[in-house]
PDB file of C-alpha atoms and ligand atoms in Angstrom:
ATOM      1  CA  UNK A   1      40.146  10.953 -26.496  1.00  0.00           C
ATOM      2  CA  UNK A   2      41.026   9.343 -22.808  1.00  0.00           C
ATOM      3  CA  UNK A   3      38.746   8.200 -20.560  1.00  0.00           C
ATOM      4  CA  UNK A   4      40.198  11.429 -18.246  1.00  0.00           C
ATOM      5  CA  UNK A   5      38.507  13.734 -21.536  1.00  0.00           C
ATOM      6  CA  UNK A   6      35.772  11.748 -21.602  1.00  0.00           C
ATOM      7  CA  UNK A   7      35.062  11.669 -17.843  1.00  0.00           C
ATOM      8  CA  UNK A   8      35.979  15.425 -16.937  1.00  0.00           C
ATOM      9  CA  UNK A   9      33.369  16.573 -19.969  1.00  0.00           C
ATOM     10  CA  UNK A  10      30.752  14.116 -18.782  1.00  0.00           C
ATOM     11  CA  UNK A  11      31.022  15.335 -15.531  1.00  0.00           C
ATOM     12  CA  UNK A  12      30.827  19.268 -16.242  1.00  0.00           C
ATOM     13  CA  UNK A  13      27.518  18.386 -18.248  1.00  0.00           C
ATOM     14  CA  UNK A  14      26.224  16.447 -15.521  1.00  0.00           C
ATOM     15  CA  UNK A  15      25.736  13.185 -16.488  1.00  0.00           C
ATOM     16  CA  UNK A  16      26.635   9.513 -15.895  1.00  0.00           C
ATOM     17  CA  UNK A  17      26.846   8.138 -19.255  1.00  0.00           C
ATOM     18  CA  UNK A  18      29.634   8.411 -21.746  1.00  0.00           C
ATOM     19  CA  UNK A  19      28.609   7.773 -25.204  1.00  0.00           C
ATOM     20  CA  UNK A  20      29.227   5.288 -28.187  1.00  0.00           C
ATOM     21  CA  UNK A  21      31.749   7.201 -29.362  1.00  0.00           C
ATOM     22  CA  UNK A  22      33.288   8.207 -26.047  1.00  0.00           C
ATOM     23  CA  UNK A  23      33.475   5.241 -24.265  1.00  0.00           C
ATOM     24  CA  UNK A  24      35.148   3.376 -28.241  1.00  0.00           C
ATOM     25  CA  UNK A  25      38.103   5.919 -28.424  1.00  0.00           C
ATOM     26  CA  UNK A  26      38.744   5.485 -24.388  1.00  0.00           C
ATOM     27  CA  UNK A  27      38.616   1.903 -24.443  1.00  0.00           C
ATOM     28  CA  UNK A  28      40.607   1.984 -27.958  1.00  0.00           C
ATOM     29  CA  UNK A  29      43.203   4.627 -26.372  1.00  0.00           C
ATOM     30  CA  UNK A  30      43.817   1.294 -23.649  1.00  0.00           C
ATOM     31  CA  UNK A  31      44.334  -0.674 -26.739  1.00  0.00           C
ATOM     32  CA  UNK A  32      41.085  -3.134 -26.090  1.00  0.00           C
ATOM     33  CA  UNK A  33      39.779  -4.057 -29.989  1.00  0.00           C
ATOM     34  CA  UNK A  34      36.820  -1.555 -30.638  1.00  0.00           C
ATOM     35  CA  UNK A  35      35.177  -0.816 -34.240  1.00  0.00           C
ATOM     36  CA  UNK A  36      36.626   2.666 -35.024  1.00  0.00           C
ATOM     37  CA  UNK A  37      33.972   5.154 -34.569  1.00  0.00           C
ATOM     38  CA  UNK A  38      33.649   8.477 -35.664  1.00  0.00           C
ATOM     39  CA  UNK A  39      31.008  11.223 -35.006  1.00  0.00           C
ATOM     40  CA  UNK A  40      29.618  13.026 -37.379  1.00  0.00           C
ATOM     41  CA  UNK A  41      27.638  16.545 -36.958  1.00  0.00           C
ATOM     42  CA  UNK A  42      26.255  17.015 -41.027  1.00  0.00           C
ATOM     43  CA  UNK A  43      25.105  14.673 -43.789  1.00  0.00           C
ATOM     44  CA  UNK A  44      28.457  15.352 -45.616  1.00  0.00           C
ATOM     45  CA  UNK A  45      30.483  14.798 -42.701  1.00  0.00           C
ATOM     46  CA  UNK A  46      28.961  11.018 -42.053  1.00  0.00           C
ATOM     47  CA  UNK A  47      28.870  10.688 -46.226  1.00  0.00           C
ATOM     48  CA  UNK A  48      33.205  12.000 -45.900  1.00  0.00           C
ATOM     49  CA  UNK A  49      33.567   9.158 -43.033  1.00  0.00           C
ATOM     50  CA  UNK A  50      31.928   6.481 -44.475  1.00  0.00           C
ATOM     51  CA  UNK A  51      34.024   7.098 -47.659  1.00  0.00           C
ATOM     52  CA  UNK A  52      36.724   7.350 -45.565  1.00  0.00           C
ATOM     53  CA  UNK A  53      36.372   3.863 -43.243  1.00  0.00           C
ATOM     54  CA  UNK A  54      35.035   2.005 -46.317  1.00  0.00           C
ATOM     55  CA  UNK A  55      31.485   0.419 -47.197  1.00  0.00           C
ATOM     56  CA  UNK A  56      29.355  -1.244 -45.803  1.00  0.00           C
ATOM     57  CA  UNK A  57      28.741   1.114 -42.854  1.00  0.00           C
ATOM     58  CA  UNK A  58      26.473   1.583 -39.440  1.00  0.00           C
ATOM     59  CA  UNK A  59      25.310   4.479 -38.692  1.00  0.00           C
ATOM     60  CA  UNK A  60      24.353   5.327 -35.395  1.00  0.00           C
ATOM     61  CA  UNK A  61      22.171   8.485 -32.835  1.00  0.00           C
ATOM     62  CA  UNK A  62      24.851   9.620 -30.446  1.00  0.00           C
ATOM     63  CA  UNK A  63      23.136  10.760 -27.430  1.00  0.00           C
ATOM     64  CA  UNK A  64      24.466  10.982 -23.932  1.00  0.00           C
ATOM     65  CA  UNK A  65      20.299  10.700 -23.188  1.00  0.00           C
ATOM     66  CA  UNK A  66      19.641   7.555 -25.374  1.00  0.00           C
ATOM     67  CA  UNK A  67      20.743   3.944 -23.790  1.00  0.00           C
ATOM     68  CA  UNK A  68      19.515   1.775 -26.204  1.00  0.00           C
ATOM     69  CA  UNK A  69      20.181   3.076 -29.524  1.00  0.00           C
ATOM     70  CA  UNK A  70      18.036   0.474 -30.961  1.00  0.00           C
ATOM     71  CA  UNK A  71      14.864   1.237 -29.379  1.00  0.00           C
ATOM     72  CA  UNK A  72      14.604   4.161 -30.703  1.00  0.00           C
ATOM     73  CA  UNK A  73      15.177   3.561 -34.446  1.00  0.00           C
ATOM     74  CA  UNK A  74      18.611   4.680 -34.006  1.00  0.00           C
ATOM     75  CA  UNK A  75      20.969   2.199 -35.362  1.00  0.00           C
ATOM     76  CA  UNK A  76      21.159   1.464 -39.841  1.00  0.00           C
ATOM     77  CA  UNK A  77      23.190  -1.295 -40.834  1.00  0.00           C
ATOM     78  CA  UNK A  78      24.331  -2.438 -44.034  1.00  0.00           C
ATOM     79  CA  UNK A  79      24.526   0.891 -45.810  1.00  0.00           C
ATOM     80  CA  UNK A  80      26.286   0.261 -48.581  1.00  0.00           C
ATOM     81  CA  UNK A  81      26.369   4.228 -50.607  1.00  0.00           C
ATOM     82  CA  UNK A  82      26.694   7.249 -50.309  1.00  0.00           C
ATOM     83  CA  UNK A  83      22.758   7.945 -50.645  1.00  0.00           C
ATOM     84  CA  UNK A  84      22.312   5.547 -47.801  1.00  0.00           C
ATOM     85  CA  UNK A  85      24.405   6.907 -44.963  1.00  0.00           C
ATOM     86  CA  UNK A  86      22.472  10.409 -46.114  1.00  0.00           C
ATOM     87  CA  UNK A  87      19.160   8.840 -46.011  1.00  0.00           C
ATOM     88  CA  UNK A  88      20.301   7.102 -42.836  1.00  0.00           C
ATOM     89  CA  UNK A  89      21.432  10.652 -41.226  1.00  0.00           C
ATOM     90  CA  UNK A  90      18.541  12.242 -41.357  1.00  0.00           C
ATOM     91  CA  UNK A  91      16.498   9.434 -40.274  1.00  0.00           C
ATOM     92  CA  UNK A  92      18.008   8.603 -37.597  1.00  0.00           C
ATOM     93  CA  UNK A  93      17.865  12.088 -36.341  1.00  0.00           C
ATOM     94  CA  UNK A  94      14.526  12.817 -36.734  1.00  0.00           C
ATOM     95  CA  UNK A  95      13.718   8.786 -34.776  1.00  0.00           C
ATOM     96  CA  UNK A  96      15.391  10.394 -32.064  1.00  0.00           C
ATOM     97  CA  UNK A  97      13.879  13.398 -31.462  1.00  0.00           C
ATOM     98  CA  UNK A  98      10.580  11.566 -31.681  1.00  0.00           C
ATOM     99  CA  UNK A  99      11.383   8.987 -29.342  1.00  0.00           C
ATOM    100  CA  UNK A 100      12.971  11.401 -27.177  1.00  0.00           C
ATOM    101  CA  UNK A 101      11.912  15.112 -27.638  1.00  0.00           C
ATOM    102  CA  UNK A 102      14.749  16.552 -24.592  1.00  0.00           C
ATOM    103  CA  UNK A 103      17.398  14.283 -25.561  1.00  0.00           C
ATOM    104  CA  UNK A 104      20.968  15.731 -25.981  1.00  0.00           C
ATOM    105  CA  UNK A 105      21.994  14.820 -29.408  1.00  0.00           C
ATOM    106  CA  UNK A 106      26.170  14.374 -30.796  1.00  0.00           C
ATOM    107  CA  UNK A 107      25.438  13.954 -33.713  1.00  0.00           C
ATOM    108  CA  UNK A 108      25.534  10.601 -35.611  1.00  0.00           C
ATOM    109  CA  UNK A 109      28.343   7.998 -35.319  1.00  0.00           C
ATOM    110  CA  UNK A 110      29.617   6.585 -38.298  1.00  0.00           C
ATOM    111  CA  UNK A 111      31.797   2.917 -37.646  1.00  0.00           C
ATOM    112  CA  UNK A 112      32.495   0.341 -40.825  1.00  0.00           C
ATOM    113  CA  UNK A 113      30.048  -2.369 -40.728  1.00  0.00           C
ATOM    114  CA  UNK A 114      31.976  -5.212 -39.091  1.00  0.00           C
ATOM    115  CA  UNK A 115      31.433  -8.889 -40.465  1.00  0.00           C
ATOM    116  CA  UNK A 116      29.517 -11.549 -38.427  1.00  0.00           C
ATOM    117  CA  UNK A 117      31.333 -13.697 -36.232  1.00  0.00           C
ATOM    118  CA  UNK A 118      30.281 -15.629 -32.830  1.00  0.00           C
ATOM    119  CA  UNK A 119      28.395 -13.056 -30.947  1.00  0.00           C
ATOM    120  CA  UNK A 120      29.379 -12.370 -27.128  1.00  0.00           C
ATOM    121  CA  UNK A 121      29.132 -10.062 -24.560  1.00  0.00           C
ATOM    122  CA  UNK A 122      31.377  -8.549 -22.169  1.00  0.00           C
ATOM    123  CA  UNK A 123      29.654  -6.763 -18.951  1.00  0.00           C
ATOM    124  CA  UNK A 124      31.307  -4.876 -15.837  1.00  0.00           C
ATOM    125  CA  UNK A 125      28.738  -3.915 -12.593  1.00  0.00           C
ATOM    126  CA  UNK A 126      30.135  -2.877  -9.570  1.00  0.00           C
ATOM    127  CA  UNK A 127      29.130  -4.800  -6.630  1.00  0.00           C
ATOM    128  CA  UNK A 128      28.718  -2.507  -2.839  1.00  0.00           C
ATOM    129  CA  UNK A 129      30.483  -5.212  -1.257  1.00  0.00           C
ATOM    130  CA  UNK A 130      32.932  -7.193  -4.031  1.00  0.00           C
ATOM    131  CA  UNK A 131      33.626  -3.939  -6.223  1.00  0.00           C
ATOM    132  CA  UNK A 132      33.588  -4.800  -9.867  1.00  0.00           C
ATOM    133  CA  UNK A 133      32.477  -7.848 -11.095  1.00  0.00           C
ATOM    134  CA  UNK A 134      33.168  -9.075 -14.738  1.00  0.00           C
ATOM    135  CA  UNK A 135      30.221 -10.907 -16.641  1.00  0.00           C
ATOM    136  CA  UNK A 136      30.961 -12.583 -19.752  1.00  0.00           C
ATOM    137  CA  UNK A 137      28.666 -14.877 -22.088  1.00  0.00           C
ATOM    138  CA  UNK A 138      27.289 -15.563 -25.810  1.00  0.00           C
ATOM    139  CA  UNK A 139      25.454 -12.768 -26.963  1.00  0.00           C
ATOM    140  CA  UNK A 140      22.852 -12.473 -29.835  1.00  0.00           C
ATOM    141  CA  UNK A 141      18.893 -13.707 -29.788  1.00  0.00           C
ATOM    142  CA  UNK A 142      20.612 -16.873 -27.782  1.00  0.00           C
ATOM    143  CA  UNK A 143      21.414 -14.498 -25.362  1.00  0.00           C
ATOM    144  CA  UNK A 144      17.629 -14.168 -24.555  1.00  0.00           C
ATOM    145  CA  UNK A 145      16.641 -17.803 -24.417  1.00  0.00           C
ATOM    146  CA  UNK A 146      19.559 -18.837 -22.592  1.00  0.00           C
ATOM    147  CA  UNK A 147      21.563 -17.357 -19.368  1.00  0.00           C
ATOM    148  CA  UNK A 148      25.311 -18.182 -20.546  1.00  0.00           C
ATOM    149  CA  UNK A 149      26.953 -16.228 -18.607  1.00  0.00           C
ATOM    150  CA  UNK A 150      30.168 -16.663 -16.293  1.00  0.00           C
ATOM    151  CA  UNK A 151      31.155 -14.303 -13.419  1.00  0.00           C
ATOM    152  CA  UNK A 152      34.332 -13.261 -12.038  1.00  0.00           C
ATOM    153  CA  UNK A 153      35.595 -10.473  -9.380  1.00  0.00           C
ATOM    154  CA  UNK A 154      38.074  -8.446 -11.030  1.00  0.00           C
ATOM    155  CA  UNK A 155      41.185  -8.374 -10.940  1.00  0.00           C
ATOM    156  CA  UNK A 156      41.048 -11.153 -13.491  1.00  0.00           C
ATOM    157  CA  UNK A 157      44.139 -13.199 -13.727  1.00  0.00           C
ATOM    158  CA  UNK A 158      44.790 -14.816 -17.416  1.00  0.00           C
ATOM    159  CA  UNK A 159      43.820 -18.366 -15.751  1.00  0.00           C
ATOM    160  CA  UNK A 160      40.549 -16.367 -14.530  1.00  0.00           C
ATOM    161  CA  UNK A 161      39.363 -15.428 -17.949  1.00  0.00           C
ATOM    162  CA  UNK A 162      40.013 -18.892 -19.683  1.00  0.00           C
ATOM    163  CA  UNK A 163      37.802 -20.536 -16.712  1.00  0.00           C
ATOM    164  CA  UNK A 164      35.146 -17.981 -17.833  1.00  0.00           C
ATOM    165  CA  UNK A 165      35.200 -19.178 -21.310  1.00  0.00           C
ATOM    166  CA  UNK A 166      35.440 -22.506 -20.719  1.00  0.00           C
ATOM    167  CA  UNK A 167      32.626 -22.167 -18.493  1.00  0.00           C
ATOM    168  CA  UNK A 168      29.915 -21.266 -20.821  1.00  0.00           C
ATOM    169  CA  UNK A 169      27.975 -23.523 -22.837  1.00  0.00           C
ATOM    170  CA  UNK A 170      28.321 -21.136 -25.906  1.00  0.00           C
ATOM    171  CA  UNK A 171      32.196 -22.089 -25.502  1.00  0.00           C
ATOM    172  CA  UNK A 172      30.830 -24.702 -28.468  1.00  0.00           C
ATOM    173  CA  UNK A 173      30.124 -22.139 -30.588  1.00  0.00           C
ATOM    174  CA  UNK A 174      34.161 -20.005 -29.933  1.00  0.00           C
ATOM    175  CA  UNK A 175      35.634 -23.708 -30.732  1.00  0.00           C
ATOM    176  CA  UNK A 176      33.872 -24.089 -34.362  1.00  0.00           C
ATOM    177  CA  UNK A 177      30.418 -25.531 -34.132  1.00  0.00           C
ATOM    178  CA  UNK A 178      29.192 -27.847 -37.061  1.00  0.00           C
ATOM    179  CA  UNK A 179      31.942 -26.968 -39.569  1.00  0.00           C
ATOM    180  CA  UNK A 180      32.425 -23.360 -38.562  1.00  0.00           C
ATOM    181  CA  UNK A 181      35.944 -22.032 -38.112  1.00  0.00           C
ATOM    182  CA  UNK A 182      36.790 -22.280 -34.213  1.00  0.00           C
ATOM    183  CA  UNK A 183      37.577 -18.620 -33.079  1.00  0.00           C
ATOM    184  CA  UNK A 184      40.388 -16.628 -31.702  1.00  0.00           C
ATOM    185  CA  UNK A 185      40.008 -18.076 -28.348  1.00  0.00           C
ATOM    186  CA  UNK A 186      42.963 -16.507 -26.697  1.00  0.00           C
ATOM    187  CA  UNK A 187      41.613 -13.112 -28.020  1.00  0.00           C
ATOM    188  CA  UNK A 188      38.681 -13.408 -26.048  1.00  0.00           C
ATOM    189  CA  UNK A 189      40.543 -14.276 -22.762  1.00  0.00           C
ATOM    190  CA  UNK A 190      42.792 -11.434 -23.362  1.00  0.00           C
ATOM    191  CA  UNK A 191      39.809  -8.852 -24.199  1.00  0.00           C
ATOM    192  CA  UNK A 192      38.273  -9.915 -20.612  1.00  0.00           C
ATOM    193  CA  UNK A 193      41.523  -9.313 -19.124  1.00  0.00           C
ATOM    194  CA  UNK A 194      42.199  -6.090 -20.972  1.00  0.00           C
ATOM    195  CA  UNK A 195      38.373  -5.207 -19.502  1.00  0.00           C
ATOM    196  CA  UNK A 196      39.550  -6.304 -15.852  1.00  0.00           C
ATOM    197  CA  UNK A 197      42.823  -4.306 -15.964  1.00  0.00           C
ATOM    198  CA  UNK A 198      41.110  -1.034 -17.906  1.00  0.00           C
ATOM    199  CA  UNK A 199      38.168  -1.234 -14.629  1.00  0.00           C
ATOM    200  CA  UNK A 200      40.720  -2.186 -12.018  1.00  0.00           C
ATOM    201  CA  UNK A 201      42.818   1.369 -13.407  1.00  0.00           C
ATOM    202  CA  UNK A 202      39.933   3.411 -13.845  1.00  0.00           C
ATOM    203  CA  UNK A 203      37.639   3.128 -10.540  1.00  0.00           C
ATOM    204  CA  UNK A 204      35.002   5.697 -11.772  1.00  0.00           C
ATOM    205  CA  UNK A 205      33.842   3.166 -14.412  1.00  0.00           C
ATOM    206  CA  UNK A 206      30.846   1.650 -12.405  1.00  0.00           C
ATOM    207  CA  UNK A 207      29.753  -0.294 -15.574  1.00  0.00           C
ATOM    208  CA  UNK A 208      30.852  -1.064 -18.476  1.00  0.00           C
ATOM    209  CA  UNK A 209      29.011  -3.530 -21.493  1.00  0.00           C
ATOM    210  CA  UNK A 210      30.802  -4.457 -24.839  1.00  0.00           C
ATOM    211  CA  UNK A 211      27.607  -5.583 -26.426  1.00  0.00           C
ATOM    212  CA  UNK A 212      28.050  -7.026 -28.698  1.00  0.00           C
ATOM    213  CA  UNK A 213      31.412  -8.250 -29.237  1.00  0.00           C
ATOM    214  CA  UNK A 214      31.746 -10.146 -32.544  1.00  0.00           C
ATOM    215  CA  UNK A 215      34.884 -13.482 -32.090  1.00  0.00           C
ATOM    216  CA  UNK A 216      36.142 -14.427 -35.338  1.00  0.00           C
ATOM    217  CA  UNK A 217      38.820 -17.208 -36.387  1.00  0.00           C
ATOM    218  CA  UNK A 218      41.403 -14.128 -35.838  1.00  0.00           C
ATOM    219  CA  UNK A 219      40.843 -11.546 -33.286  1.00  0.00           C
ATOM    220  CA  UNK A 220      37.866 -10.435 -31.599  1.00  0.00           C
ATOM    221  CA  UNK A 221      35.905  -6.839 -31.961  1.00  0.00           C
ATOM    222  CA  UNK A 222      33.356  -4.763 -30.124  1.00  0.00           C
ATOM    223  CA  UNK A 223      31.287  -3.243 -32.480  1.00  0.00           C
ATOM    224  CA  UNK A 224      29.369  -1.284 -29.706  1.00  0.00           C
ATOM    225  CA  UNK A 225      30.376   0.098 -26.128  1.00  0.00           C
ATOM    226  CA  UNK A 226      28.833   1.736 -22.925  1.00  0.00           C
ATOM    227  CA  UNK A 227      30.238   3.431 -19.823  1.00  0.00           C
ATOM    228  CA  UNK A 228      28.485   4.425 -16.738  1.00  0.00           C
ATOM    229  CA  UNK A 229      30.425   6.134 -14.495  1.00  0.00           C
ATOM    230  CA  UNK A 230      30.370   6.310 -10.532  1.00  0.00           C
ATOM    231  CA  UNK A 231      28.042   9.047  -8.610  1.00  0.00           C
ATOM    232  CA  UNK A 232      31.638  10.664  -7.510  1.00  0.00           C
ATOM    233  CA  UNK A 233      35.155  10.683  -8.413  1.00  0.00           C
TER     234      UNK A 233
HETATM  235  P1  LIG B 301      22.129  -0.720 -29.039  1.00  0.00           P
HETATM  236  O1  LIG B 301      22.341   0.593 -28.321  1.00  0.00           O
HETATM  237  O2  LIG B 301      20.711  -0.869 -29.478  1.00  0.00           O
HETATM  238  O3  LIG B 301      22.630  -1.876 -28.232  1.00  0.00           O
HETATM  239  P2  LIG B 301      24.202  -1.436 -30.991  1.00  0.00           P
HETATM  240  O4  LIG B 301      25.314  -0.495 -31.198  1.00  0.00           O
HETATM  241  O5  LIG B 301      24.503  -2.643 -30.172  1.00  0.00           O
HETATM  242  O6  LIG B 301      22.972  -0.598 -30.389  1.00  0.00           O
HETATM  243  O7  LIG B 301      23.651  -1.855 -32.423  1.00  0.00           O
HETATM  244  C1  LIG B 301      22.571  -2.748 -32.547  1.00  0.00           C
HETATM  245  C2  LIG B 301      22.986  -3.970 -33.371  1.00  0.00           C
HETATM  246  O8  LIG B 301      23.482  -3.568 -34.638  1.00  0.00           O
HETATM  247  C3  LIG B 301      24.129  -4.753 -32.734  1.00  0.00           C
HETATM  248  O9  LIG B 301      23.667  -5.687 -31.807  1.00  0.00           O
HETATM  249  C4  LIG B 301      24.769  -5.405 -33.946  1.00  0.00           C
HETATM  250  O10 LIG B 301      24.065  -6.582 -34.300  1.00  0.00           O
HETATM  251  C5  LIG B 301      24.570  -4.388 -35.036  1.00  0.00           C
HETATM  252  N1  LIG B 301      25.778  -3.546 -35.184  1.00  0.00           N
HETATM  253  C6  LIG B 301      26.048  -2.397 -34.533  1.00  0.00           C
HETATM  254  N2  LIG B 301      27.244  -1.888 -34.908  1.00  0.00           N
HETATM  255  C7  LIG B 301      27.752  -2.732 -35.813  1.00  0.00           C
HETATM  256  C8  LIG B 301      28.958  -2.759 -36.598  1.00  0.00           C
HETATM  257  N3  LIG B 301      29.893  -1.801 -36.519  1.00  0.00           N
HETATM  258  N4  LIG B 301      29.149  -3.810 -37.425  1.00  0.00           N
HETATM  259  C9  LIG B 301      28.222  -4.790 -37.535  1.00  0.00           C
HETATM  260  N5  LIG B 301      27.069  -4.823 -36.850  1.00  0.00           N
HETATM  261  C10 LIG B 301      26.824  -3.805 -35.986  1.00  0.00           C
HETATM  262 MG1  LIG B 302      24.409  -2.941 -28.129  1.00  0.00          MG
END
């Protein structure tokens, strides 16, 4: 699915926020490195994905009502059978409606459970005056302690994005802290400019957050995205 699917559906149901799953396959139809995500409407059909994409899974409530997926008991990791992602169906379902008895529900999304790596995050918020502005920084519990974060006005040039990395303090972390592998470093200056350019082409994304993204020693991967689109086309 584009972003044009994704935007011309959101808008006929009157809403602002593209799912998970929506906002994965249009960033993965530009080619930016998202965990494949698939939804699924039954038990069977998250159990037929999961054997599909390979254990361990995530399972997550796909809701164009529900922000933080967390929040609401929404998200299983590390289910590793059949009888898990089942469980985890049904639970997850029934956390949602709890949390949120008018909420819209997709259905589940079912994505392979991607490996740790350096956590970061990638955010776009549109500015009245600057238009969108790219914030990038380490991600994780850090994240909460610390404000490592770099921002840029987009368009972002290549030179751009590897200022932004190199201005963080969590840069320590993408260049192998303490005997870990240093990470894919030109991956992550090409995902920010892969964000600028998909934002810069598609001016009804008002934000955008790829959080988080996980940076390993070879490539880089969002394991969970969100679009919020403009008031108006
Ligand atoms: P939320 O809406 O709460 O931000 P996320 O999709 O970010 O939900 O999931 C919450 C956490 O679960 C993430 O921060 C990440 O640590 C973990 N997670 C989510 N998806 C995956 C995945 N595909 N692989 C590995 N970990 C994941
Ligand atoms: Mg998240």
């Amino acid at each position: 699915m584009t972003l044009a699917i994704a935007i011309a559906r959101a808008r006929s149901e009157g809403r602002h926020l593209l799912t998970e799953v929506e906002a994965k396959d249009a960033l993965a139809a530009a080619d930016l490195p998202v965990v494949t995500t698939r939804l699924a409407s039954t038990a069977d059909e998250a159990a037929a994905i999961a054997r599909d994409v390979g254990y361990p899974v995530v399972c997550k409530i796909t809701s164009p009502d529900i922000v933080h997926k967390s929040d609401v008991g929404g998200v299983r990791v590390a289910l590793a059978d059949e009888a898990a992602v089942r469980r985890a169906f049904d639970e997850i379902l029934a956390a949602a409606q709890a949390a949120v008895p008018d909420a819209r529900i997709h259905g589940v999304a079912v994505q392979r459970m991607a490996p740790a790596g350096v956590e970061l995050i990638v955010g776009v918020t549109t500015d009245p005056q600057f238009g969108p502005v790219i914030m990038f920084g380490t991600g994780g519990v850090l994240v909460e302690l610390f404000r490592d974060v770099a921002f840029r006005v987009v368009p972002l040039a290549p030179r751009d994005a590897r200022e932004m990395v190199h201005e963080i303090r969590g840069v320590k972390l993408l260049q192998g802290f303490r005997g870990q592998p240093a990470c894919d470093v030109a991956a992550v200056e090409r995902l920010l400019c892969q964000v600028s350019d998909f934002v810069e082409a598609n001016p009804q994304v008002r934000e955008l957050d790829l959080n988080p993204v996980f940076a390993y020693p070879e490539g880089v991967t969002a394991v969970d995205a969100r679009i919020v689109l403009s008031e108006e086309d």
